[in-house]
Tab-separated table of N, CA and C in Angstrom:
chain	number	residue	atom	x	y	z
A	18	UNK	N	76.220	64.250	21.207
A	18	UNK	CA	75.748	63.405	22.349
A	18	UNK	C	76.852	62.559	22.128
A	19	UNK	N	77.096	61.835	20.611
A	19	UNK	CA	78.086	60.827	19.945
A	19	UNK	C	79.208	61.541	20.198
A	20	UNK	N	79.508	62.638	19.901
A	20	UNK	CA	80.471	63.552	19.976
A	20	UNK	C	81.379	63.629	21.107
A	21	UNK	N	80.331	64.450	21.944
A	21	UNK	CA	80.491	64.082	23.799
A	21	UNK	C	81.362	62.587	24.033
A	22	UNK	N	80.600	61.319	23.971
A	22	UNK	CA	81.080	60.238	24.052
A	22	UNK	C	82.718	59.951	23.700
A	23	UNK	N	82.862	60.343	22.222
A	23	UNK	CA	84.413	60.342	22.001
A	23	UNK	C	85.296	61.016	22.219
A	24	UNK	N	84.640	62.358	22.550
A	24	UNK	CA	85.514	63.402	22.862
A	24	UNK	C	85.284	63.776	23.834
A	25	UNK	N	85.363	63.649	25.181
A	25	UNK	CA	84.687	64.141	26.775
A	25	UNK	C	84.901	66.252	26.834
A	26	UNK	N	85.988	66.852	25.810
A	26	UNK	CA	85.868	67.720	26.047
A	26	UNK	C	84.835	68.554	25.057
A	27	UNK	N	83.917	67.678	24.494
A	27	UNK	CA	82.731	68.020	23.876
A	27	UNK	C	81.632	68.154	24.419
A	28	UNK	N	81.738	67.592	25.750
A	28	UNK	CA	80.813	67.840	27.025
A	28	UNK	C	80.034	69.274	27.482
A	29	UNK	N	80.912	70.097	27.052
A	29	UNK	CA	80.057	71.095	27.367
A	29	UNK	C	79.394	71.699	26.369
A	30	UNK	N	79.118	71.523	25.463
A	30	UNK	CA	77.732	71.343	24.555
A	30	UNK	C	76.429	70.852	25.097
A	31	UNK	N	76.737	69.668	26.004
A	31	UNK	CA	75.190	69.701	26.715
A	31	UNK	C	75.208	69.751	27.653
A	32	UNK	N	76.386	70.064	28.474
A	32	UNK	CA	76.082	70.833	29.598
A	32	UNK	C	75.361	71.951	29.516
A	33	UNK	N	75.420	72.847	28.709
A	33	UNK	CA	75.546	74.640	27.929
A	33	UNK	C	73.824	74.096	27.295
A	34	UNK	N	73.287	72.688	27.107
A	34	UNK	CA	72.210	72.435	26.181
A	34	UNK	C	71.256	72.357	27.497
A	35	UNK	N	71.755	71.910	28.548
A	35	UNK	CA	70.942	71.084	29.408
A	35	UNK	C	71.014	71.910	30.990
A	36	UNK	N	71.728	72.402	30.971
A	36	UNK	CA	71.865	73.029	32.593
A	36	UNK	C	70.751	73.569	33.365
A	37	UNK	N	70.070	74.487	32.605
A	37	UNK	CA	69.004	75.459	33.064
A	37	UNK	C	67.648	74.239	33.589
A	38	UNK	N	67.590	73.293	32.767
A	38	UNK	CA	66.610	71.806	32.371
A	38	UNK	C	66.741	71.282	34.232
A	39	UNK	N	68.127	70.651	34.461
A	39	UNK	CA	68.005	70.152	35.401
A	39	UNK	C	68.653	71.271	36.464
A	40	UNK	N	69.259	71.860	36.768
A	40	UNK	CA	68.936	72.943	38.001
A	40	UNK	C	67.598	73.083	38.115
A	41	UNK	N	66.369	73.445	37.495
A	41	UNK	CA	65.273	73.736	38.105
A	41	UNK	C	64.637	73.136	38.437
A	42	UNK	N	64.901	71.600	37.906
A	42	UNK	CA	64.571	69.791	38.530
A	42	UNK	C	65.087	69.841	39.712
A	43	UNK	N	66.057	69.956	40.079
A	43	UNK	CA	66.614	69.975	41.770
A	43	UNK	C	66.332	70.928	42.001
A	44	UNK	N	66.236	72.161	41.901
A	44	UNK	CA	66.046	73.604	43.001
A	44	UNK	C	64.577	73.479	43.125
A	45	UNK	N	63.636	72.399	42.578
A	45	UNK	CA	62.003	73.103	42.430
A	45	UNK	C	62.241	71.449	43.949
A	46	UNK	N	63.143	71.100	44.191
A	46	UNK	CA	62.608	69.661	45.323
A	46	UNK	C	63.983	69.828	46.267
A	47	UNK	N	64.796	70.847	46.114
A	47	UNK	CA	65.631	71.075	47.461
A	47	UNK	C	65.149	72.343	47.764
A	48	UNK	N	65.671	72.832	48.930
A	48	UNK	CA	65.156	74.384	49.836
A	48	UNK	C	66.595	75.278	49.338
A	49	UNK	N	67.407	75.200	49.500
A	49	UNK	CA	68.552	75.910	49.412
A	49	UNK	C	68.546	75.873	48.256
A	50	UNK	N	69.674	76.951	47.915
A	50	UNK	CA	69.969	77.553	46.276
A	50	UNK	C	71.454	76.520	46.578
A	51	UNK	N	72.024	76.982	47.430
A	51	UNK	CA	73.942	76.321	47.275
A	51	UNK	C	73.448	75.065	47.429
A	52	UNK	N	72.785	74.310	47.658
A	52	UNK	CA	72.136	73.082	47.784
A	52	UNK	C	72.066	72.399	46.448
A	53	UNK	N	71.305	73.344	45.814
A	53	UNK	CA	70.909	72.763	43.960
A	53	UNK	C	71.852	72.649	43.175
A	54	UNK	N	72.960	73.936	43.601
A	54	UNK	CA	74.040	74.396	42.667
A	54	UNK	C	74.600	73.346	42.793
A	55	UNK	N	75.389	72.790	44.189
A	55	UNK	CA	75.738	71.684	44.352
A	55	UNK	C	75.610	70.062	43.422
A	56	UNK	N	74.232	69.730	43.780
A	56	UNK	CA	73.779	68.852	43.468
A	56	UNK	C	73.466	69.051	41.826
A	57	UNK	N	73.583	69.957	41.315
A	57	UNK	CA	73.327	69.579	39.518
A	57	UNK	C	74.743	69.762	39.073
A	58	UNK	N	75.717	70.379	39.785
A	58	UNK	CA	76.754	70.306	39.702
A	58	UNK	C	77.337	68.805	39.854
A	59	UNK	N	77.030	67.922	40.770
A	59	UNK	CA	77.168	66.596	40.775
A	59	UNK	C	76.545	65.520	39.762
A	60	UNK	N	75.454	66.316	39.471
A	60	UNK	CA	74.962	65.461	38.081
A	60	UNK	C	75.455	65.229	37.078
A	61	UNK	N	76.298	66.621	36.430
A	61	UNK	CA	77.226	66.601	35.403
A	61	UNK	C	78.266	66.121	36.024
A	62	UNK	N	79.212	66.060	37.290
A	62	UNK	CA	80.003	64.811	37.075
A	62	UNK	C	79.671	63.698	36.940
A	63	UNK	N	78.915	63.314	37.475
A	63	UNK	CA	78.084	61.233	37.685
A	63	UNK	C	77.812	61.558	35.590
A	64	UNK	N	76.997	62.507	34.681
A	64	UNK	CA	77.030	62.151	33.784
A	64	UNK	C	78.669	61.969	32.931
A	65	UNK	N	79.226	62.992	33.158
A	65	UNK	CA	80.407	63.041	32.234
A	65	UNK	C	81.431	61.295	32.859
A	66	UNK	N	81.408	61.269	34.048
A	66	UNK	CA	81.819	59.992	33.909
A	66	UNK	C	80.867	58.529	33.755
A	67	UNK	N	80.237	59.011	33.709
A	67	UNK	CA	79.292	57.868	32.966
A	67	UNK	C	78.826	57.347	31.420
A	68	UNK	N	79.159	58.807	30.754
A	68	UNK	CA	79.168	59.262	29.673
A	68	UNK	C	79.960	57.851	28.485
A	69	UNK	N	80.702	57.471	28.950
A	69	UNK	CA	81.273	56.149	28.056
A	69	UNK	C	80.064	55.046	28.113
A	70	UNK	N	79.989	54.666	28.772
A	70	UNK	CA	78.617	53.692	29.214
A	70	UNK	C	77.420	54.159	28.436
A	71	UNK	N	76.692	55.335	28.401
A	71	UNK	CA	75.546	56.037	28.098
A	71	UNK	C	75.472	54.933	26.911
A	72	UNK	N	74.335	54.992	26.994
A	72	UNK	CA	73.670	54.180	25.277
A	72	UNK	C	72.094	54.453	25.067
A	73	UNK	N	72.265	55.133	23.923
A	73	UNK	CA	70.514	55.553	23.222
A	73	UNK	C	70.012	54.301	23.849
A	74	UNK	N	68.611	54.575	24.134
A	74	UNK	CA	67.812	53.615	24.128
A	74	UNK	C	66.296	54.557	23.615
A	75	UNK	N	66.171	55.368	23.116
A	75	UNK	CA	65.084	56.037	22.593
A	75	UNK	C	64.142	57.468	23.096
A	76	UNK	N	65.396	57.171	24.383
A	76	UNK	CA	65.236	58.184	25.534
A	76	UNK	C	65.945	59.322	25.408
A	77	UNK	N	65.569	60.489	25.344
A	77	UNK	CA	66.489	61.833	25.233
A	77	UNK	C	67.470	62.020	26.276
A	78	UNK	N	68.371	62.364	26.094
A	78	UNK	CA	69.491	62.661	26.976
A	78	UNK	C	69.377	63.040	28.372
A	79	UNK	N	68.621	64.507	28.202
A	79	UNK	CA	68.204	64.889	29.218
A	79	UNK	C	66.991	63.896	30.567
A	80	UNK	N	66.315	63.261	29.654
A	80	UNK	CA	65.604	62.410	31.005
A	80	UNK	C	66.742	61.322	31.206
A	81	UNK	N	67.710	60.761	30.838
A	81	UNK	CA	68.911	60.272	31.307
A	81	UNK	C	69.682	61.354	32.516
A	82	UNK	N	70.186	62.798	32.577
A	82	UNK	CA	69.866	63.314	32.642
A	82	UNK	C	69.166	64.028	34.497
A	83	UNK	N	68.300	63.814	33.841
A	83	UNK	CA	67.127	64.032	35.057
A	83	UNK	C	66.908	62.348	36.506
A	84	UNK	N	67.227	61.415	35.757
A	84	UNK	CA	67.546	60.278	36.068
A	84	UNK	C	68.472	59.884	37.269
A	85	UNK	N	69.545	60.702	36.968
A	85	UNK	CA	70.680	60.822	37.582
A	85	UNK	C	70.329	62.074	38.836
A	86	UNK	N	69.841	62.853	38.342
A	86	UNK	CA	69.317	64.269	38.880
A	86	UNK	C	68.767	63.162	40.557
A	87	UNK	N	67.815	62.400	40.084
A	87	UNK	CA	66.512	62.181	41.034
A	87	UNK	C	67.589	61.754	41.904
A	88	UNK	N	68.221	60.721	41.746
A	88	UNK	CA	69.485	60.047	42.560
A	88	UNK	C	70.293	60.616	42.934
A	89	UNK	N	70.382	61.389	42.769
A	89	UNK	CA	71.508	62.469	43.704
A	89	UNK	C	70.861	63.119	44.655
A	90	UNK	N	69.505	63.523	44.813
A	90	UNK	CA	68.508	64.136	45.438
A	90	UNK	C	68.438	63.174	46.379
A	91	UNK	N	67.970	61.626	46.195
A	91	UNK	CA	67.628	60.870	47.319
A	91	UNK	C	68.803	60.922	47.691
A	92	UNK	N	70.348	60.616	47.098
A	92	UNK	CA	71.236	60.391	48.013
A	92	UNK	C	71.578	61.520	48.857
A	93	UNK	N	71.599	62.881	48.291
A	93	UNK	CA	71.607	63.821	49.530
A	93	UNK	C	70.491	63.775	50.003
A	94	UNK	N	69.474	63.884	50.303
A	94	UNK	CA	68.222	63.003	51.147
A	94	UNK	C	68.354	62.409	52.404
A	95	UNK	N	69.276	60.803	52.129
A	95	UNK	CA	69.953	60.115	52.389
A	95	UNK	C	70.876	60.556	53.317
A	96	UNK	N	72.017	61.005	53.030
A	96	UNK	CA	72.969	61.859	54.130
A	96	UNK	C	72.575	63.253	54.840
A	97	UNK	N	71.676	63.544	54.033
A	97	UNK	CA	71.073	64.575	55.361
A	97	UNK	C	70.826	63.965	56.540
A	98	UNK	N	69.932	63.121	56.464
A	98	UNK	CA	68.875	62.458	57.276
A	98	UNK	C	70.001	61.646	58.176
A	99	UNK	N	71.109	60.806	57.893
A	99	UNK	CA	71.825	60.656	58.728
A	99	UNK	C	72.530	61.635	59.656
A	100	UNK	N	73.324	62.678	58.745
A	100	UNK	CA	74.070	63.518	59.472
A	100	UNK	C	72.982	64.497	60.500
A	101	UNK	N	71.969	64.877	59.904
A	101	UNK	CA	71.255	65.627	60.740
A	101	UNK	C	69.818	65.140	61.283
A	102	UNK	N	69.789	64.421	62.041
A	102	UNK	CA	68.381	63.498	62.467
A	102	UNK	C	66.999	64.711	63.108
A	103	UNK	N	66.318	64.396	62.658
A	103	UNK	CA	65.295	65.457	63.164
A	103	UNK	C	64.122	64.525	63.916
A	104	UNK	N	64.607	64.324	64.857
A	104	UNK	CA	63.352	62.987	65.624
A	104	UNK	C	62.345	63.747	66.440
A	105	UNK	N	62.198	65.093	65.916
A	105	UNK	CA	60.731	66.181	66.447
A	105	UNK	C	59.646	66.699	64.945
A	106	UNK	N	60.466	65.699	64.127
A	106	UNK	CA	59.780	66.025	62.623
A	106	UNK	C	59.786	64.763	61.974
A	107	UNK	N	59.202	63.743	62.714
A	107	UNK	CA	58.650	62.395	61.713
A	107	UNK	C	58.084	62.871	60.524
A	108	UNK	N	56.904	63.722	60.204
A	108	UNK	CA	55.528	63.290	59.542
A	108	UNK	C	56.473	63.552	58.237
A	109	UNK	N	57.558	64.607	57.877
A	109	UNK	CA	58.377	65.054	57.083
A	109	UNK	C	59.617	64.021	56.317
A	110	UNK	N	59.938	63.255	57.327
A	110	UNK	CA	61.195	62.018	57.121
A	110	UNK	C	60.149	61.232	56.684
A	111	UNK	N	59.153	60.712	56.896
A	111	UNK	CA	58.506	59.565	56.387
A	111	UNK	C	57.762	59.789	55.176
A	112	UNK	N	57.313	61.286	54.439
A	112	UNK	CA	56.650	61.371	53.712
A	112	UNK	C	57.893	61.203	52.814
A	113	UNK	N	59.172	61.877	52.777
A	113	UNK	CA	60.149	61.970	51.950
A	113	UNK	C	60.227	60.548	50.966
A	114	UNK	N	60.247	59.466	51.627
A	114	UNK	CA	60.730	58.340	50.473
A	114	UNK	C	59.530	58.337	50.035
A	115	UNK	N	58.369	58.401	50.508
A	115	UNK	CA	56.805	58.637	49.374
A	115	UNK	C	57.193	59.552	48.296
A	116	UNK	N	57.792	60.714	48.459
A	116	UNK	CA	57.867	61.584	47.251
A	116	UNK	C	58.944	61.267	46.931
A	117	UNK	N	59.916	60.434	46.899
A	117	UNK	CA	61.256	60.212	46.086
A	117	UNK	C	60.632	59.130	45.504
A	118	UNK	N	59.666	57.981	45.891
A	118	UNK	CA	59.103	57.197	45.126
A	118	UNK	C	58.089	57.484	43.678
A	119	UNK	N	57.198	58.595	44.117
A	119	UNK	CA	56.440	59.156	43.426
A	119	UNK	C	57.514	59.581	42.048
A	120	UNK	N	58.352	60.762	42.413
A	120	UNK	CA	59.145	61.098	41.515
A	120	UNK	C	60.317	60.141	40.611
A	121	UNK	N	60.571	58.867	41.233
A	121	UNK	CA	61.095	58.019	40.668
A	121	UNK	C	59.766	57.745	39.507
A	122	UNK	N	58.877	57.513	40.096
A	122	UNK	CA	57.347	56.730	39.048
A	122	UNK	C	57.572	57.433	38.050
A	123	UNK	N	57.280	58.877	38.087
A	123	UNK	CA	57.476	59.596	37.466
A	123	UNK	C	58.268	60.009	36.163
A	124	UNK	N	59.795	59.408	36.742
A	124	UNK	CA	60.547	59.360	36.088
A	124	UNK	C	60.446	58.253	35.058
A	125	UNK	N	59.800	56.743	35.702
A	125	UNK	CA	60.057	55.868	34.924
A	125	UNK	C	58.736	56.145	33.869
A	126	UNK	N	57.751	56.901	34.142
A	126	UNK	CA	56.688	56.808	33.312
A	126	UNK	C	57.368	57.627	31.893
A	127	UNK	N	57.888	59.004	32.241
A	127	UNK	CA	58.613	59.664	31.188
A	127	UNK	C	59.265	58.834	30.163
A	128	UNK	N	60.225	58.034	31.109
A	128	UNK	CA	60.919	57.163	30.310
A	128	UNK	C	60.279	55.901	29.131
A	129	UNK	N	59.028	55.738	29.814
A	129	UNK	CA	58.427	54.654	28.714
A	129	UNK	C	57.780	55.344	27.547
A	130	UNK	N	57.470	56.365	28.215
A	130	UNK	CA	56.524	57.219	27.151
A	130	UNK	C	57.390	58.033	25.901
A	131	UNK	N	58.848	58.206	26.476
A	131	UNK	CA	59.678	58.212	25.617
A	131	UNK	C	60.047	57.188	24.408
A	132	UNK	N	59.791	56.614	25.149
A	132	UNK	CA	60.675	55.057	24.546
A	132	UNK	C	59.163	54.600	23.660
A	133	UNK	N	57.895	54.993	23.520
A	133	UNK	CA	57.170	54.758	22.969
A	133	UNK	C	57.191	55.940	21.884
A	134	UNK	N	57.417	57.139	22.105
A	134	UNK	CA	56.996	57.834	20.863
A	134	UNK	C	58.463	57.831	20.275
A	135	UNK	N	59.335	56.922	20.155
A	135	UNK	CA	60.246	56.303	19.447
A	135	UNK	C	59.256	55.423	18.068
A	136	UNK	N	58.141	54.723	18.845
A	136	UNK	CA	58.064	53.627	17.908
A	136	UNK	C	56.893	54.296	17.116
A	137	UNK	N	56.606	55.470	16.874
A	137	UNK	CA	55.300	56.267	16.348
A	137	UNK	C	55.755	55.989	14.668
A	138	UNK	N	55.035	56.575	14.017
A	138	UNK	CA	55.050	56.538	12.559
A	138	UNK	C	56.398	57.773	12.628
A	139	UNK	N	57.052	58.043	11.415
A	139	UNK	CA	58.223	59.185	11.907
A	139	UNK	C	57.915	60.504	11.590
A	140	UNK	N	56.541	60.858	11.114
A	140	UNK	CA	55.944	62.147	11.025
A	140	UNK	C	55.137	62.632	12.356
A	141	UNK	N	54.757	61.764	12.734
A	141	UNK	CA	54.098	61.973	14.620
A	141	UNK	C	54.978	61.895	15.361
A	142	UNK	N	56.240	61.016	15.257
A	142	UNK	CA	56.965	61.524	15.862
A	142	UNK	C	57.915	62.730	15.936
A	143	UNK	N	57.766	63.536	14.754
A	143	UNK	CA	57.968	64.808	14.588
A	143	UNK	C	57.325	65.779	15.051
A	144	UNK	N	56.078	65.647	15.155
A	144	UNK	CA	55.141	66.689	15.508
A	144	UNK	C	55.338	66.597	16.941
A	145	UNK	N	55.178	65.346	17.789
A	145	UNK	CA	55.175	64.970	19.234
A	145	UNK	C	56.654	65.511	19.351
A	146	UNK	N	57.818	65.559	18.949
A	146	UNK	CA	59.358	66.244	19.498
A	146	UNK	C	59.112	67.399	19.381
A	147	UNK	N	58.679	67.976	18.191
A	147	UNK	CA	58.730	69.536	17.800
A	147	UNK	C	57.723	70.574	18.798
A	148	UNK	N	56.194	69.662	19.233
A	148	UNK	CA	55.295	70.508	19.932
A	148	UNK	C	55.546	70.364	21.330
A	149	UNK	N	56.204	69.164	21.736
A	149	UNK	CA	56.187	69.256	23.220
A	149	UNK	C	57.713	68.801	23.764
A	150	UNK	N	58.455	68.745	23.090
A	150	UNK	CA	60.538	69.172	23.480
A	150	UNK	C	60.704	70.568	23.278
A	151	UNK	N	60.628	70.327	22.014
A	151	UNK	CA	61.264	72.161	21.374
A	151	UNK	C	59.951	72.803	21.256
A	152	UNK	N	58.774	72.670	22.000
A	152	UNK	CA	57.693	73.748	22.423
A	152	UNK	C	57.200	74.627	21.434
A	153	UNK	N	57.566	74.204	19.615
A	153	UNK	CA	56.585	74.882	19.176
A	153	UNK	C	55.245	75.080	18.709
A	154	UNK	N	55.076	75.929	18.037
A	154	UNK	CA	53.143	75.831	17.923
A	154	UNK	C	53.198	75.345	16.538
A	155	UNK	N	51.768	74.919	16.620
A	155	UNK	CA	51.164	73.987	15.371
A	155	UNK	C	51.498	74.887	14.189
A	156	UNK	N	51.399	76.207	14.237
A	156	UNK	CA	51.926	77.083	12.819
A	156	UNK	C	53.339	76.987	12.420
A	157	UNK	N	54.344	76.839	13.561
A	157	UNK	CA	55.497	76.480	13.070
A	157	UNK	C	55.833	75.600	12.670
A	158	UNK	N	55.217	74.248	13.303
A	158	UNK	CA	55.438	72.889	12.665
A	158	UNK	C	54.780	72.797	11.316
A	159	UNK	N	53.535	73.338	11.163
A	159	UNK	CA	53.133	73.242	9.850
A	159	UNK	C	54.090	73.575	8.588
A	160	UNK	N	54.685	74.747	8.912
A	160	UNK	CA	55.456	75.598	8.018
A	160	UNK	C	56.864	74.736	7.813
A	161	UNK	N	57.144	74.435	8.870
A	161	UNK	CA	58.153	73.384	8.715
A	161	UNK	C	58.445	72.423	8.091
A	162	UNK	N	56.780	71.518	8.127
A	162	UNK	CA	56.702	70.244	7.671
A	162	UNK	C	55.923	70.574	6.051
A	163	UNK	N	55.753	71.753	5.952
A	163	UNK	CA	54.886	71.885	4.756
A	163	UNK	C	53.723	71.155	4.644
A	164	UNK	N	53.137	71.233	5.780
A	164	UNK	CA	51.803	71.059	5.962
A	164	UNK	C	50.819	72.004	6.159
A	165	UNK	N	49.614	71.895	6.366
A	165	UNK	CA	48.862	72.607	6.836
A	165	UNK	C	48.542	72.650	8.292
A	166	UNK	N	47.819	73.525	8.811
A	166	UNK	CA	47.357	73.585	10.511
A	166	UNK	C	46.866	72.304	11.092
A	167	UNK	N	45.947	71.876	10.212
A	167	UNK	CA	44.699	71.076	10.277
A	167	UNK	C	45.375	69.700	10.534
A	168	UNK	N	46.304	69.743	9.537
A	168	UNK	CA	46.775	67.905	9.032
A	168	UNK	C	47.973	68.156	10.226
A	169	UNK	N	48.420	69.031	10.844
A	169	UNK	CA	49.757	68.732	12.110
A	169	UNK	C	48.460	68.529	13.095
A	170	UNK	N	47.474	69.202	13.501
A	170	UNK	CA	46.707	69.042	14.549
A	170	UNK	C	46.110	67.781	14.159
A	171	UNK	N	45.925	67.069	13.208
A	171	UNK	CA	45.356	65.653	13.454
A	171	UNK	C	46.846	64.446	13.599
A	172	UNK	N	47.813	65.131	13.009
A	172	UNK	CA	48.722	64.086	13.043
A	172	UNK	C	49.369	63.775	14.758
A	173	UNK	N	49.011	64.796	15.456
A	173	UNK	CA	48.999	65.397	16.891
A	173	UNK	C	48.135	64.514	17.456
A	174	UNK	N	47.171	64.702	17.260
A	174	UNK	CA	45.800	63.722	17.670
A	174	UNK	C	45.940	62.369	17.721
A	175	UNK	N	46.509	61.653	16.646
A	175	UNK	CA	46.381	60.338	16.280
A	175	UNK	C	47.645	59.662	16.919
A	176	UNK	N	48.902	60.728	17.045
A	176	UNK	CA	50.216	60.401	17.866
A	176	UNK	C	49.391	60.245	19.384
A	177	UNK	N	48.793	61.534	19.988
A	177	UNK	CA	48.575	61.020	21.366
A	177	UNK	C	47.515	59.972	21.960
A	178	UNK	N	46.839	59.524	20.473
A	178	UNK	CA	46.163	58.639	20.776
A	178	UNK	C	46.585	57.409	20.694
A	179	UNK	N	47.841	57.042	20.045
A	179	UNK	CA	48.723	56.117	19.644
A	179	UNK	C	49.404	55.799	21.386
A	180	UNK	N	49.693	56.847	21.919
A	180	UNK	CA	50.405	56.762	22.737
A	180	UNK	C	49.813	56.348	23.952
A	181	UNK	N	48.888	56.976	24.185
A	181	UNK	CA	47.689	56.627	25.217
A	181	UNK	C	46.939	55.355	25.227
A	182	UNK	N	47.136	54.677	23.823
A	182	UNK	CA	46.674	53.358	23.923
A	182	UNK	C	47.623	52.335	24.101
A	183	UNK	N	48.806	52.895	23.797
A	183	UNK	CA	49.741	51.896	24.488
A	183	UNK	C	49.952	51.984	25.642
A	184	UNK	N	49.741	53.217	26.522
A	184	UNK	CA	50.513	53.351	28.161
A	184	UNK	C	49.004	52.467	28.811
A	185	UNK	N	48.110	52.642	28.108
A	185	UNK	CA	46.999	51.924	28.714
A	185	UNK	C	46.935	50.666	28.756
A	186	UNK	N	47.520	50.380	27.750
A	186	UNK	CA	47.674	48.619	27.459
A	186	UNK	C	48.942	47.978	27.769
A	187	UNK	N	49.572	49.019	28.844
A	187	UNK	CA	50.988	48.283	28.958
A	187	UNK	C	52.140	47.990	28.030
A	188	UNK	N	51.484	48.420	26.706
A	188	UNK	CA	52.834	47.918	25.934
A	188	UNK	C	54.099	48.963	25.915
A	189	UNK	N	55.001	48.259	26.153
A	189	UNK	CA	56.683	49.067	26.446
A	189	UNK	C	57.525	48.202	27.087
């Protein structure tokens, strides 16, 4: 991330790393493949343009990209509504802002959750990251950390309990 900020030519590594996830996010929300491709391209153009001002806030870089993607989808929907109004189909148009709002809430929720993960004790943070971001098995994590599978399960349970308590308590 820092390398790409100092040298935009290194942005291609971030692009390769996150392209599929961003594309999948966009493709689930728009109907046409060409639109999904265009919007995904737009996301990475916006990200590259905004990279110098990107600040690490304990949220994974991909969450920032997905936030840009959500905003791009909203912008696209607004443009499409202006260009191709559908007066005979008001229920879909009325539901779209609610859907967009719920997606934005979900993005905000994930961002808050990632911040809280950053506050966990180091070993709990590592277990959560490897388990849920890297999607490693309990066995793999145990081997990597030199711990028993039971210990890793216990660390994961404590981390989830900590996160749940903080989310329900509104801390963040």
